[in-house]
Amino acid sequence: MSSDPKPDLVTRISQLEQQQVQLKKYIATLKLRLDKYTQQFNTRPELQQLAELQKRLDELCENRVSISSSPETDRPISVDIIPTIPLLETEVIVSQPKSELVFDRSGSREVLIEALETAEERLIIVCPWLNCNSINEHLLQKIRDCLNRNCQIDIGWGYLGDRKKIGKGWRYNALGDLQKLEQEYPDLFHLKLLGTHEKYIVCDFSFAMVGSHNVLTSGVQSAEREVGIRTTDLQIIQGLIHRFDETEETEKSEIIQRFSANIERLNEAEYLEGIVETEDFDEDDEDEDFEESQEPPVTAEEFLRRYNEGERDFTGINLAGVDLSGQRLGSHINLSGANLKDANLSNINLGGVNLSKANLKRAKLTEAILTSTNLEQAKLIRSDLRYANLTFANLSKVQLCNTDISKIKISKETNFTEANLSQSNLNGLNLREVKLMQANLINADLSNTNLLWTNLTGAKLNGVKLQKAIYNARTIFPEGFDPVKAGAYLIASGVSLKNISLVNADLSGVNLSEADLSGANLSLSNLKNSDLRDANLSSAKLTGASMNSINLNRANLNKADLKEASLTQANLITTNLKEADLRQADLDSAKLLGAELNSADLRASRLRNADLSGADLTNAKLGGAYSEQIKLAGATMPDGKVHE
C-alpha cells in the first residue's frame, strides 16, 4: 500500500509559511530602518546652512546688478564690503566601503566577539569544524547574549572531506553544545551542514570578514599565522549572504544520527577544553590522519606461522585488528611502519622491538612489555597503555595526543623528545629526569607529576595543567614559563609546603632544609639521601617512607607518624621526635645523639647499632624494640634515670 504524501506536503507548506513570516518580519525591520535613515537625511542640519548661504548669495547678486546699472559709473564707487562667510562643505556624505586586514587568530577572534556583541538582526558564521578550543563557555555565553537580544544566528559547518568520519571525535566536539542551543532557540539559532572549507562572518549589513582562521575551531593560544579581510562593502556582504542562503544543506539524516550515537561516547579527554590545537592536525587529512599500510591484511595465525619459521623483517605489515595478546616476540623483530591499529597487544612482550612509524592507534597495550622498544614516530593516539612498561623506550616524535598514559611505567631514560602529548593525561606520572625537549604538551594534564630535574626545553606548554606537580631549580622550563602560576610546587630550601600531599613521591636527593612541611602527607615517599636539616615536619605523615641516609639534623618531627618508616643510617642528631610514632620503624645504624624522644612510641622498632647517646627517652615506649649493640651513653631512659 502506497504511503500518503499529504503529511509531507503539509509539513513543507508549514515550513514555507514560517519562512514567509520570518521574511516579512525582516522586511518590516528593514523598512523601519530605511524610514529612520530617510527622516534623518531630510532633517540634517546642513539643509538649513544651505538655505542661509543661498539667501546671502542672492543678496550679493542683487547688489552687483544695482551697481552695474547706476548712471554715475564714471565716478569712483564706494562699496561696503560684505564680510565673507566661510563656506561649509555641504556635499552629501556617502560612506565609502572600508576594508582592512585582520592578522592572526587573536585578530579574527576579536572580530567574532565584536560581531556577537553588536549584531542586531542576523549573524552568519561559517567554519568547517566546531571545536571547544574556540566554542568554550565564554563564547557560548556570548552566543546566548546575542540570541537573547532576539538576533538570528546561522552557523554553517561541516567539512566535506569528513563526511565519512563525522562524529568520530574531537574535531566536532562542540556540536553537542550548539545542538542544545538550537533546541533552546529554535526560531533564532540554526545549524546548517554545508560540507565546506570556507571561513567567513557576516554581521547584519554592517560588516563581513573572510579569512584563513577557523574561528569556531581554534582559540588564540597558538601563534599560528593567519590573515583575513574585514569589509563594509555592501556588495560583498550581500554576496556572502546570498551564498549562504542559496547553498543547499547537505543531507544529514545519517550524519546527524552518527553524531548523536557518538557524542555521548566522547571521553573526557576528547571533550576537555583545548583538545588538540588545530596547528597539530592536517585539516585535509583522511580518516586516520596517518598513512596506513597498503599491504593486504594478515591474520594473527599467519603472522605467528611466519615468525616461528624464522622470519623477522615485517616492515609495513598490515596487522590491523589482530589478537596477539600474551605473545612473546624476540627483540630482533622489525615491525617498523606496521599497521597495528585496533590490535589486541595486551600482556605482549615487545621489549627491544623496532616499532618506529608503526600505527598503533587505539591498540590495546595493557600490561605490555615495551622496555627499550623503539617507538620513534609511532602513532599511539587513544591506545590503551595502562600499566605498560616503557622503561628505556624511545618515544621521540611519537604521536600520543589525546591519550591516557597516567598508568604507564617509565624511567629517566625514556625519551619523549619532540613527542606530541597534547591533551593527553599524564596525571601523577613520575617524569623525574625525563627528556621532554620540544615536546607538545598543549592542554595536557600534568597534575601531580614529578618534574624534578626534568628537561622541558622548548616544550609547548600552552594550557598545560600542573596543579600539585613538583619541580626544583634544576627543572628546565621554556623561557618565560611560570610553573607556579600553572599550579606547581617548588621543592627547595626554605619553602612553605604546609599540609601538602606527596604520597609515594620520589623526593630522593632533594634539598628541603628549613622547609615548612608541617602536616604534610609523605607516606610511602622516597626521601633517601635528602637534606631536611632544620625542617618543620611536625604532625607530618611519613608512614612507610623510605628515608635511608636522610639528614634530619635539628628537624622538628614532633608528633610525626613514622610507622614502618625506613631510617637506616639517618642523621637524627638533636632532632625533635617528641610523641612521634616510630612503631616498627627501621632505625638500624641511625644517629640519634641528643635526640628528643620524650613520650615517643618505639615499640617493635629496629634500633640495631643505633646511637642514642645523650638522647632523652623520658616516658618513651620501647616494648619489643630490637636494640642489639645500641649506644645509650648519657641517655635519659623512660624511667627518668640516666644511662651510664
XYZ file of C-alpha atoms in Angstrom:
644
model
C 0.000 0.000 0.000
C 1.500 3.331 -1.048
C 2.193 5.928 1.596
C 0.130 9.087 1.741
C 2.231 12.103 0.603
C -0.143 14.647 2.197
C 1.671 14.917 5.544
C 4.953 15.742 3.790
C 3.204 18.408 1.705
C 1.549 19.904 4.794
C 4.906 19.974 6.568
C 6.553 21.677 3.603
C 3.760 24.278 3.367
C 4.101 24.926 7.101
C 7.853 25.411 6.721
C 7.316 27.827 3.816
C 4.782 29.772 5.857
C 7.236 30.064 8.732
C 9.922 31.261 6.355
C 7.477 33.757 4.877
C 6.650 35.116 8.337
C 10.358 35.494 9.133
C 10.916 37.204 5.786
C 8.063 39.608 6.424
C 9.473 40.442 9.837
C 12.886 41.022 8.300
C 11.457 43.245 5.541
C 9.414 45.194 8.097
C 12.520 45.778 10.182
C 14.449 46.932 7.135
C 11.624 49.319 6.184
C 11.636 50.852 9.671
C 15.387 51.359 9.469
C 15.057 52.867 5.965
C 12.333 55.299 7.135
C 14.500 56.246 10.082
C 17.511 56.966 7.884
C 15.340 58.872 5.354
C 13.996 61.116 8.100
C 17.498 61.740 9.420
C 18.673 62.651 5.915
C 15.788 65.071 5.269
C 16.256 66.858 8.601
C 20.013 67.042 8.598
C 21.420 70.456 9.785
C 23.286 71.056 6.530
C 19.975 71.913 4.780
C 19.418 74.997 6.962
C 23.006 76.129 6.360
C 22.495 75.706 2.637
C 19.316 77.885 2.759
C 21.142 80.687 4.601
C 24.024 80.609 2.147
C 21.631 80.715 -0.808
C 19.908 83.777 0.682
C 23.206 85.665 1.088
C 24.257 84.661 -2.413
C 21.002 86.139 -3.792
C 21.662 89.406 -1.926
C 25.163 89.630 -3.409
C 23.791 89.110 -6.883
C 21.199 91.926 -6.379
C 23.914 94.351 -5.205
C 26.029 93.550 -8.232
C 23.120 94.231 -10.588
C 22.289 97.590 -8.924
C 25.888 98.757 -9.124
C 26.346 97.863 -12.787
C 23.141 99.744 -13.763
C 23.963 103.028 -11.939
C 24.237 106.240 -14.210
C 27.106 107.515 -12.154
C 29.521 104.877 -13.315
C 32.225 107.420 -14.143
C 32.863 108.443 -10.624
C 34.558 106.368 -8.007
C 32.297 103.853 -6.489
C 32.178 103.307 -2.803
C 31.067 99.798 -1.961
C 30.672 98.391 1.507
C 32.428 95.037 1.548
C 30.162 92.353 2.884
C 32.006 90.194 5.390
C 32.700 86.829 3.882
C 31.058 83.808 5.447
C 33.162 80.653 5.465
C 31.521 78.274 3.041
C 30.772 74.882 4.541
C 31.337 71.753 2.571
C 27.738 70.749 2.130
C 28.148 67.803 -0.153
C 26.042 64.781 0.800
C 28.203 62.352 2.728
C 28.127 58.903 1.196
C 30.017 56.245 3.165
C 32.681 54.601 1.099
C 33.306 50.893 1.681
C 36.077 50.332 4.199
C 38.310 47.295 4.113
C 41.122 46.363 6.461
C 43.364 43.377 7.050
C 42.887 41.211 10.136
C 46.013 39.436 11.316
C 46.394 36.202 13.268
C 43.966 34.284 15.456
C 43.688 36.951 18.112
C 42.568 39.455 15.480
C 39.852 37.274 13.969
C 38.719 36.215 17.453
C 38.181 39.888 18.297
C 36.078 40.319 15.157
C 33.982 37.273 16.105
C 33.361 38.640 19.605
C 32.535 42.076 18.191
C 30.014 40.529 15.809
C 28.330 38.630 18.660
C 28.186 41.785 20.765
C 26.886 44.179 18.085
C 24.700 42.105 15.730
C 21.075 43.304 15.760
C 19.212 41.312 13.125
C 21.257 38.414 11.800
C 24.723 36.937 12.235
C 26.158 34.318 9.870
C 29.260 32.334 10.872
C 30.743 29.713 8.555
C 33.523 27.386 9.682
C 34.087 23.709 8.815
C 34.871 22.420 12.324
C 33.132 23.051 15.650
C 35.673 22.552 18.399
C 35.660 23.629 22.037
C 39.094 25.179 21.584
C 37.036 28.095 20.301
C 33.485 27.308 21.421
C 34.236 27.466 25.118
C 31.996 28.662 27.958
C 32.899 32.292 27.254
C 31.882 32.102 23.580
C 28.729 30.107 24.368
C 27.666 32.867 26.748
C 28.309 35.479 24.050
C 26.105 33.458 21.684
C 23.336 33.273 24.305
C 23.553 37.022 24.922
C 23.201 37.645 21.200
C 20.197 35.324 20.926
C 18.609 36.953 23.959
C 18.661 40.239 22.005
C 16.368 38.479 19.518
C 19.148 38.308 16.917
C 19.171 35.382 14.496
C 22.386 33.327 14.322
C 23.101 30.942 11.446
C 26.143 28.673 11.601
C 27.390 26.841 8.536
C 29.596 23.908 9.386
C 30.982 20.525 8.351
C 33.995 19.729 6.192
C 33.023 17.741 3.104
C 36.094 15.522 3.409
C 34.936 14.487 6.887
C 31.565 13.155 5.835
C 32.586 9.537 6.346
C 34.085 10.257 9.723
C 31.868 12.996 11.126
C 31.080 12.131 14.726
C 34.314 10.284 15.391
C 35.654 12.755 17.873
C 37.298 15.988 18.743
C 37.075 17.985 15.507
C 33.350 18.456 16.167
C 33.251 18.056 19.936
C 31.354 21.347 20.453
C 28.460 20.237 18.229
C 26.518 18.897 21.215
C 26.557 22.318 22.909
C 25.370 24.024 19.726
C 22.617 21.466 19.190
C 21.341 22.265 22.692
C 21.204 25.939 21.726
C 19.290 25.012 18.588
C 16.720 23.265 20.770
C 16.517 26.182 23.202
C 16.231 28.839 20.468
C 14.500 27.056 17.558
C 13.376 30.294 15.882
C 16.695 32.105 16.174
C 19.588 29.628 16.174
C 20.192 27.379 13.165
C 22.934 24.921 12.268
C 23.380 24.329 8.557
C 25.541 21.411 7.413
C 27.300 22.744 4.325
C 30.242 20.475 3.582
C 32.612 23.439 3.318
C 36.124 24.697 3.893
C 35.055 28.366 3.916
C 35.586 30.681 6.859
C 33.580 33.907 6.983
C 31.435 36.067 9.251
C 28.578 38.376 8.233
C 27.240 40.802 10.859
C 23.896 42.276 9.690
C 24.695 44.554 6.750
C 27.368 46.255 8.859
C 30.489 44.251 8.029
C 31.837 40.910 6.919
C 35.132 39.099 7.410
C 36.670 36.420 5.230
C 39.920 34.779 6.333
C 42.103 31.742 6.866
C 41.366 31.244 10.578
C 38.868 28.556 11.585
C 37.149 30.862 14.061
C 34.955 28.114 15.550
C 37.754 25.559 15.754
C 40.787 27.049 17.441
C 41.301 29.647 20.116
C 44.112 32.177 20.353
C 46.678 30.087 22.258
C 48.638 29.194 19.157
C 50.986 31.612 17.410
C 49.964 30.194 14.028
C 49.918 32.991 11.420
C 46.520 33.816 9.947
C 45.185 36.597 7.736
C 41.729 37.822 6.798
C 39.979 40.881 5.464
C 37.181 42.822 7.100
C 34.973 44.946 4.893
C 31.846 47.115 4.915
C 31.362 46.695 1.162
C 27.631 46.005 0.753
C 28.176 44.142 -2.499
C 30.484 41.664 -0.741
C 28.185 41.403 2.278
C 25.158 40.692 0.101
C 27.174 38.198 -1.931
C 28.116 36.223 1.165
C 24.545 36.271 2.486
C 23.281 35.083 -0.885
C 25.910 32.340 -0.994
C 24.921 31.093 2.443
C 21.171 31.233 1.848
C 21.327 29.646 -1.602
C 23.626 26.769 -0.605
C 21.630 23.616 -0.067
C 22.097 21.850 3.228
C 23.967 18.549 2.944
C 21.758 15.550 3.624
C 22.224 14.884 7.286
C 19.842 12.170 8.375
C 22.596 9.589 8.560
C 25.326 12.013 9.579
C 23.394 13.518 12.486
C 22.387 10.045 13.595
C 26.065 9.105 13.763
C 26.776 12.299 15.676
C 24.084 11.501 18.220
C 25.432 7.986 18.659
C 28.988 9.147 19.126
C 28.666 12.402 21.032
C 27.839 10.504 24.237
C 30.887 8.306 23.779
C 33.351 11.162 23.646
C 35.609 10.510 26.563
C 36.581 13.215 29.000
C 39.928 13.795 27.358
C 38.264 14.429 23.988
C 35.854 16.956 25.461
C 38.121 18.912 27.748
C 38.900 22.487 26.869
C 41.714 22.810 24.366
C 41.635 19.333 22.846
C 44.330 19.310 20.139
C 45.110 22.738 18.793
C 44.451 22.924 15.080
C 48.093 23.576 14.378
C 48.634 19.945 15.310
C 46.451 18.319 12.686
C 46.209 18.492 8.954
C 42.765 19.749 8.018
C 42.821 17.856 4.743
C 43.883 14.516 6.193
C 41.819 11.422 5.563
C 40.206 9.324 8.291
C 43.296 8.194 10.129
C 45.389 11.313 9.603
C 48.151 8.775 9.013
C 49.323 6.824 6.016
C 48.217 3.291 6.738
C 49.847 0.169 5.370
C 48.679 -0.664 1.881
C 49.654 -4.299 2.376
C 46.820 -6.854 2.446
C 45.713 -7.751 5.997
C 47.492 -10.640 7.703
C 45.844 -12.803 10.361
C 47.437 -13.497 13.732
C 47.841 -17.159 12.791
C 49.628 -16.338 9.528
C 51.911 -13.845 11.249
C 52.875 -16.276 14.018
C 53.485 -19.031 11.469
C 55.888 -16.833 9.555
C 57.546 -15.730 12.799
C 58.019 -19.298 14.009
C 59.538 -20.195 10.649
C 62.282 -17.637 11.288
C 61.029 -14.519 9.502
C 61.957 -11.369 11.401
C 61.528 -8.449 8.990
C 57.858 -7.472 8.952
C 58.313 -3.880 7.765
C 54.972 -2.348 6.790
C 52.918 -5.466 7.564
C 49.172 -4.959 7.970
C 48.105 -6.468 11.305
C 45.162 -4.174 11.956
C 42.776 -5.639 14.500
C 44.720 -8.858 15.161
C 44.842 -10.529 18.578
C 48.438 -11.120 19.675
C 47.794 -10.819 23.402
C 50.248 -12.659 25.613
C 52.733 -13.348 22.802
C 56.461 -13.058 23.378
C 58.396 -11.776 20.368
C 62.171 -11.573 20.163
C 63.916 -8.224 20.283
C 65.338 -8.648 16.776
C 61.947 -8.420 15.072
C 61.333 -5.445 12.777
C 57.788 -4.044 12.780
C 58.648 -0.560 11.563
C 55.761 1.039 9.672
C 53.440 -1.830 10.640
C 49.705 -1.226 10.819
C 48.579 -2.445 14.254
C 45.554 -0.204 14.545
C 42.925 -1.637 16.941
C 45.139 -4.684 17.603
C 44.953 -6.527 20.926
C 48.521 -6.497 22.258
C 47.776 -6.783 25.962
C 50.425 -8.608 28.013
C 52.596 -8.923 24.903
C 56.376 -8.805 25.203
C 57.743 -6.403 22.591
C 60.857 -5.451 24.521
C 63.572 -4.141 22.202
C 61.364 -4.467 19.088
C 61.544 -1.872 16.303
C 58.098 -0.262 16.061
C 59.219 3.041 14.573
C 56.497 4.744 12.489
C 54.059 1.945 13.374
C 50.341 2.723 13.547
C 49.138 1.632 16.989
C 46.080 3.845 17.102
C 43.525 2.502 19.587
C 45.654 -0.615 20.118
C 45.198 -2.423 23.428
C 48.595 -2.481 25.136
C 47.597 -3.037 28.755
C 50.478 -4.506 30.782
C 52.548 -4.820 27.607
C 56.329 -5.029 27.995
C 57.849 -2.307 25.830
C 61.190 -1.914 27.564
C 63.874 -0.494 25.252
C 61.345 -0.615 22.388
C 61.869 1.814 19.511
C 58.601 3.713 19.078
C 60.051 6.744 17.313
C 57.348 8.487 15.221
C 54.856 5.741 16.072
C 51.197 6.654 16.366
C 49.663 5.665 19.698
C 46.674 8.001 19.752
C 43.962 6.742 22.116
C 45.780 3.470 22.645
C 45.231 1.670 25.955
C 48.594 1.750 27.726
C 47.510 1.069 31.283
C 50.356 -0.479 33.281
C 52.523 -0.859 30.165
C 56.252 -0.919 30.868
C 58.026 1.718 28.761
C 61.267 1.977 30.687
C 64.216 2.840 28.435
C 61.823 3.140 25.456
C 62.426 5.597 22.619
C 59.270 7.697 22.251
C 60.796 10.608 20.361
C 58.355 12.223 17.909
C 55.681 9.734 18.942
C 52.028 10.683 18.456
C 50.363 10.304 21.856
C 47.890 13.175 21.745
C 44.545 12.748 23.476
C 45.730 9.561 25.218
C 45.716 8.427 28.851
C 49.254 7.445 29.833
C 48.914 8.164 33.543
C 49.400 4.493 34.465
C 52.452 3.647 32.366
C 55.822 2.786 33.862
C 58.758 4.810 32.594
C 62.324 5.564 33.624
C 64.539 8.600 33.348
C 65.950 7.024 30.186
C 62.508 7.070 28.483
C 62.824 9.619 25.687
C 59.873 11.889 24.848
C 61.831 14.411 22.763
C 59.515 16.137 20.233
C 56.663 13.822 21.229
C 53.101 15.023 20.646
C 51.386 14.677 24.024
C 48.835 17.432 23.525
C 45.643 16.930 25.502
C 46.967 13.689 26.983
C 46.518 12.603 30.588
C 49.831 12.282 32.440
C 48.307 12.898 35.870
C 50.546 11.563 38.644
C 53.241 10.287 36.295
C 56.821 10.220 37.550
C 58.666 12.263 34.922
C 61.729 12.830 37.065
C 64.815 13.440 34.883
C 62.827 12.519 31.750
C 63.668 14.230 28.448
C 60.710 16.236 27.127
C 62.608 18.685 24.934
C 60.465 20.248 22.177
C 57.516 18.087 23.267
C 53.994 19.282 22.511
C 52.124 19.392 25.813
C 49.393 21.839 24.830
C 46.410 21.373 27.157
C 47.957 18.211 28.603
C 47.218 17.230 32.206
C 50.460 17.040 34.195
C 48.806 17.484 37.583
C 50.586 15.692 40.444
C 53.530 14.812 38.204
C 57.120 14.675 39.379
C 59.182 17.106 37.298
C 62.340 17.146 39.399
C 65.348 17.571 37.101
C 63.067 17.195 34.050
C 64.193 18.817 30.798
C 61.346 20.703 29.083
C 63.487 22.934 26.884
C 61.412 24.319 24.013
C 58.292 22.379 25.015
C 54.864 23.787 24.130
C 53.017 24.305 27.402
C 50.003 26.389 26.378
C 47.106 25.477 28.635
C 49.045 22.745 30.434
C 47.738 21.704 33.873
C 50.416 21.493 36.559
C 48.307 21.549 39.707
C 50.313 19.988 42.565
C 53.155 18.954 40.266
C 56.610 19.284 41.838
C 59.779 20.734 40.362
C 63.102 22.088 41.540
C 65.690 24.617 40.461
C 67.208 22.039 38.123
C 63.972 21.565 36.178
C 64.282 23.282 32.790
C 61.140 25.047 31.547
C 60.735 27.046 28.319
C 61.849 30.657 28.609
C 59.159 32.850 30.150
C 57.053 29.993 31.538
C 55.992 30.332 35.185
C 55.287 26.896 36.718
C 53.938 28.426 39.944
C 51.150 30.190 38.013
C 50.319 26.825 36.460
C 49.881 25.359 39.961
C 53.216 23.556 40.507
C 55.132 23.378 43.800
C 58.789 24.332 44.059
C 60.892 21.857 46.022
C 63.695 23.907 47.548
C 65.273 25.045 50.762
C 63.062 27.224 52.956
C 59.809 26.744 51.036
C 56.431 26.531 52.754
C 54.537 23.344 51.873
C 52.206 23.014 54.813
C 49.733 20.134 54.584
C 50.966 19.184 51.121
C 50.186 15.663 49.924
C 53.155 13.944 48.281
C 52.220 10.330 48.872
C 54.594 7.897 47.168
C 56.605 10.778 45.683
C 60.220 10.335 44.631
C 61.979 13.049 46.618
C 65.316 11.333 46.919
C 68.277 13.673 46.989
C 66.232 16.879 47.264
C 67.100 19.879 49.399
C 64.249 20.814 51.729
C 66.354 22.184 54.550
C 64.463 24.711 56.687
C 61.278 23.959 54.732
C 57.885 24.040 56.463
C 56.258 20.641 55.888
C 54.074 20.620 58.963
C 51.031 18.427 58.490
C 52.341 17.150 55.155
C 51.456 13.673 53.951
C 54.653 11.987 52.763
C 53.568 8.406 53.309
C 55.447 5.838 51.201
C 57.559 8.623 49.713
C 61.218 8.187 48.816
C 63.387 10.617 50.771
C 66.667 8.744 50.582
C 69.735 10.971 50.860
C 67.584 14.089 51.109
C 68.545 17.164 53.099
C 65.846 18.180 55.598
C 68.027 19.855 58.193
C 66.054 22.255 60.394
C 62.864 21.407 58.520
C 59.485 21.552 60.268
C 57.735 18.183 59.943
C 55.522 18.418 62.992
C 52.446 16.181 62.708
C 53.632 15.037 59.277
C 52.635 11.607 57.980
C 55.664 9.557 56.941
C 54.217 6.069 57.257
C 56.267 3.577 55.291
C 58.512 6.296 53.888
C 61.980 5.353 52.667
C 64.355 7.732 54.452
C 67.670 5.903 54.472
C 70.658 8.220 54.927
C 68.366 11.242 55.216
C 69.667 14.308 57.044
C 67.123 15.397 59.667
C 69.575 17.152 61.924
C 67.697 19.564 64.226
C 64.442 18.910 62.352
C 61.089 19.160 64.138
C 59.238 15.823 63.950
C 57.046 16.422 66.959
C 54.010 14.083 66.805
C 55.071 12.875 63.375
C 53.783 9.498 62.140
C 56.807 7.391 61.189
C 55.310 3.926 61.498
C 57.232 1.353 59.423
C 59.460 4.073 58.013
C 62.974 3.081 56.947
C 65.533 5.370 58.608
C 68.711 3.286 58.391
C 71.830 5.413 58.749
C 69.634 8.514 59.073
C 71.034 11.643 60.723
C 68.629 12.446 63.566
C 71.098 14.260 65.772
C 69.295 16.644 68.162
C 66.079 16.027 66.239
C 62.752 16.722 67.951
C 60.855 13.392 67.956
C 58.615 14.104 70.936
C 55.457 11.987 70.862
C 56.466 10.674 67.430
C 55.065 7.309 66.360
C 58.051 5.117 65.390
C 56.443 1.721 65.768
C 58.132 -0.909 63.585
C 60.406 1.777 62.122
C 63.846 0.676 60.956
C 66.484 2.822 62.698
C 69.400 0.484 62.077
C 72.678 2.432 62.478
C 70.749 5.706 62.799
C 72.385 8.635 64.605
C 70.081 9.856 67.364
C 72.620 11.653 69.544
C 70.861 14.202 71.749
C 67.521 13.472 70.074
C 64.345 14.386 71.949
C 62.277 11.196 72.136
C 60.059 12.166 75.063
C 56.880 10.070 75.012
C 57.854 8.660 71.597
C 56.466 5.244 70.663
C 59.339 2.961 69.618
C 57.635 -0.376 70.155
C 58.783 -3.146 67.801
C 61.204 -0.740 66.151
C 64.645 -1.828 64.973
C 67.442 0.016 66.797
C 70.383 -2.220 65.938
C 73.662 -0.269 66.064
C 71.707 2.945 66.630
C 73.470 5.705 68.545
C 71.175 7.278 71.160
C 73.914 8.804 73.249
C 72.550 11.719 75.231
C 69.042 11.200 73.878
C 66.001 11.947 76.045
C 63.740 8.861 76.194
C 61.598 10.025 79.107
C 58.253 8.188 79.038
C 59.188 6.602 75.700
C 57.699 3.204 74.853
C 60.351 0.630 73.930
C 58.471 -2.664 74.271
C 59.628 -5.226 71.716
C 62.279 -2.919 70.236
C 65.316 -4.689 68.790
C 68.239 -2.945 70.445
C 71.316 -5.076 69.761
C 74.568 -3.113 70.084
C 72.641 0.099 70.782
C 74.564 3.036 72.272
C 72.843 4.732 75.192
C 75.660 6.527 76.967
C 74.250 9.524 78.834
C 70.734 8.885 77.540
C 67.759 9.586 79.807
C 65.811 6.375 79.981
C 61.977 6.041 80.114
C 62.064 5.838 83.923
C 63.980 9.130 84.102
C 67.333 7.580 85.008
C 70.451 8.483 83.033
C 72.159 5.537 81.382
C 75.832 5.212 82.179
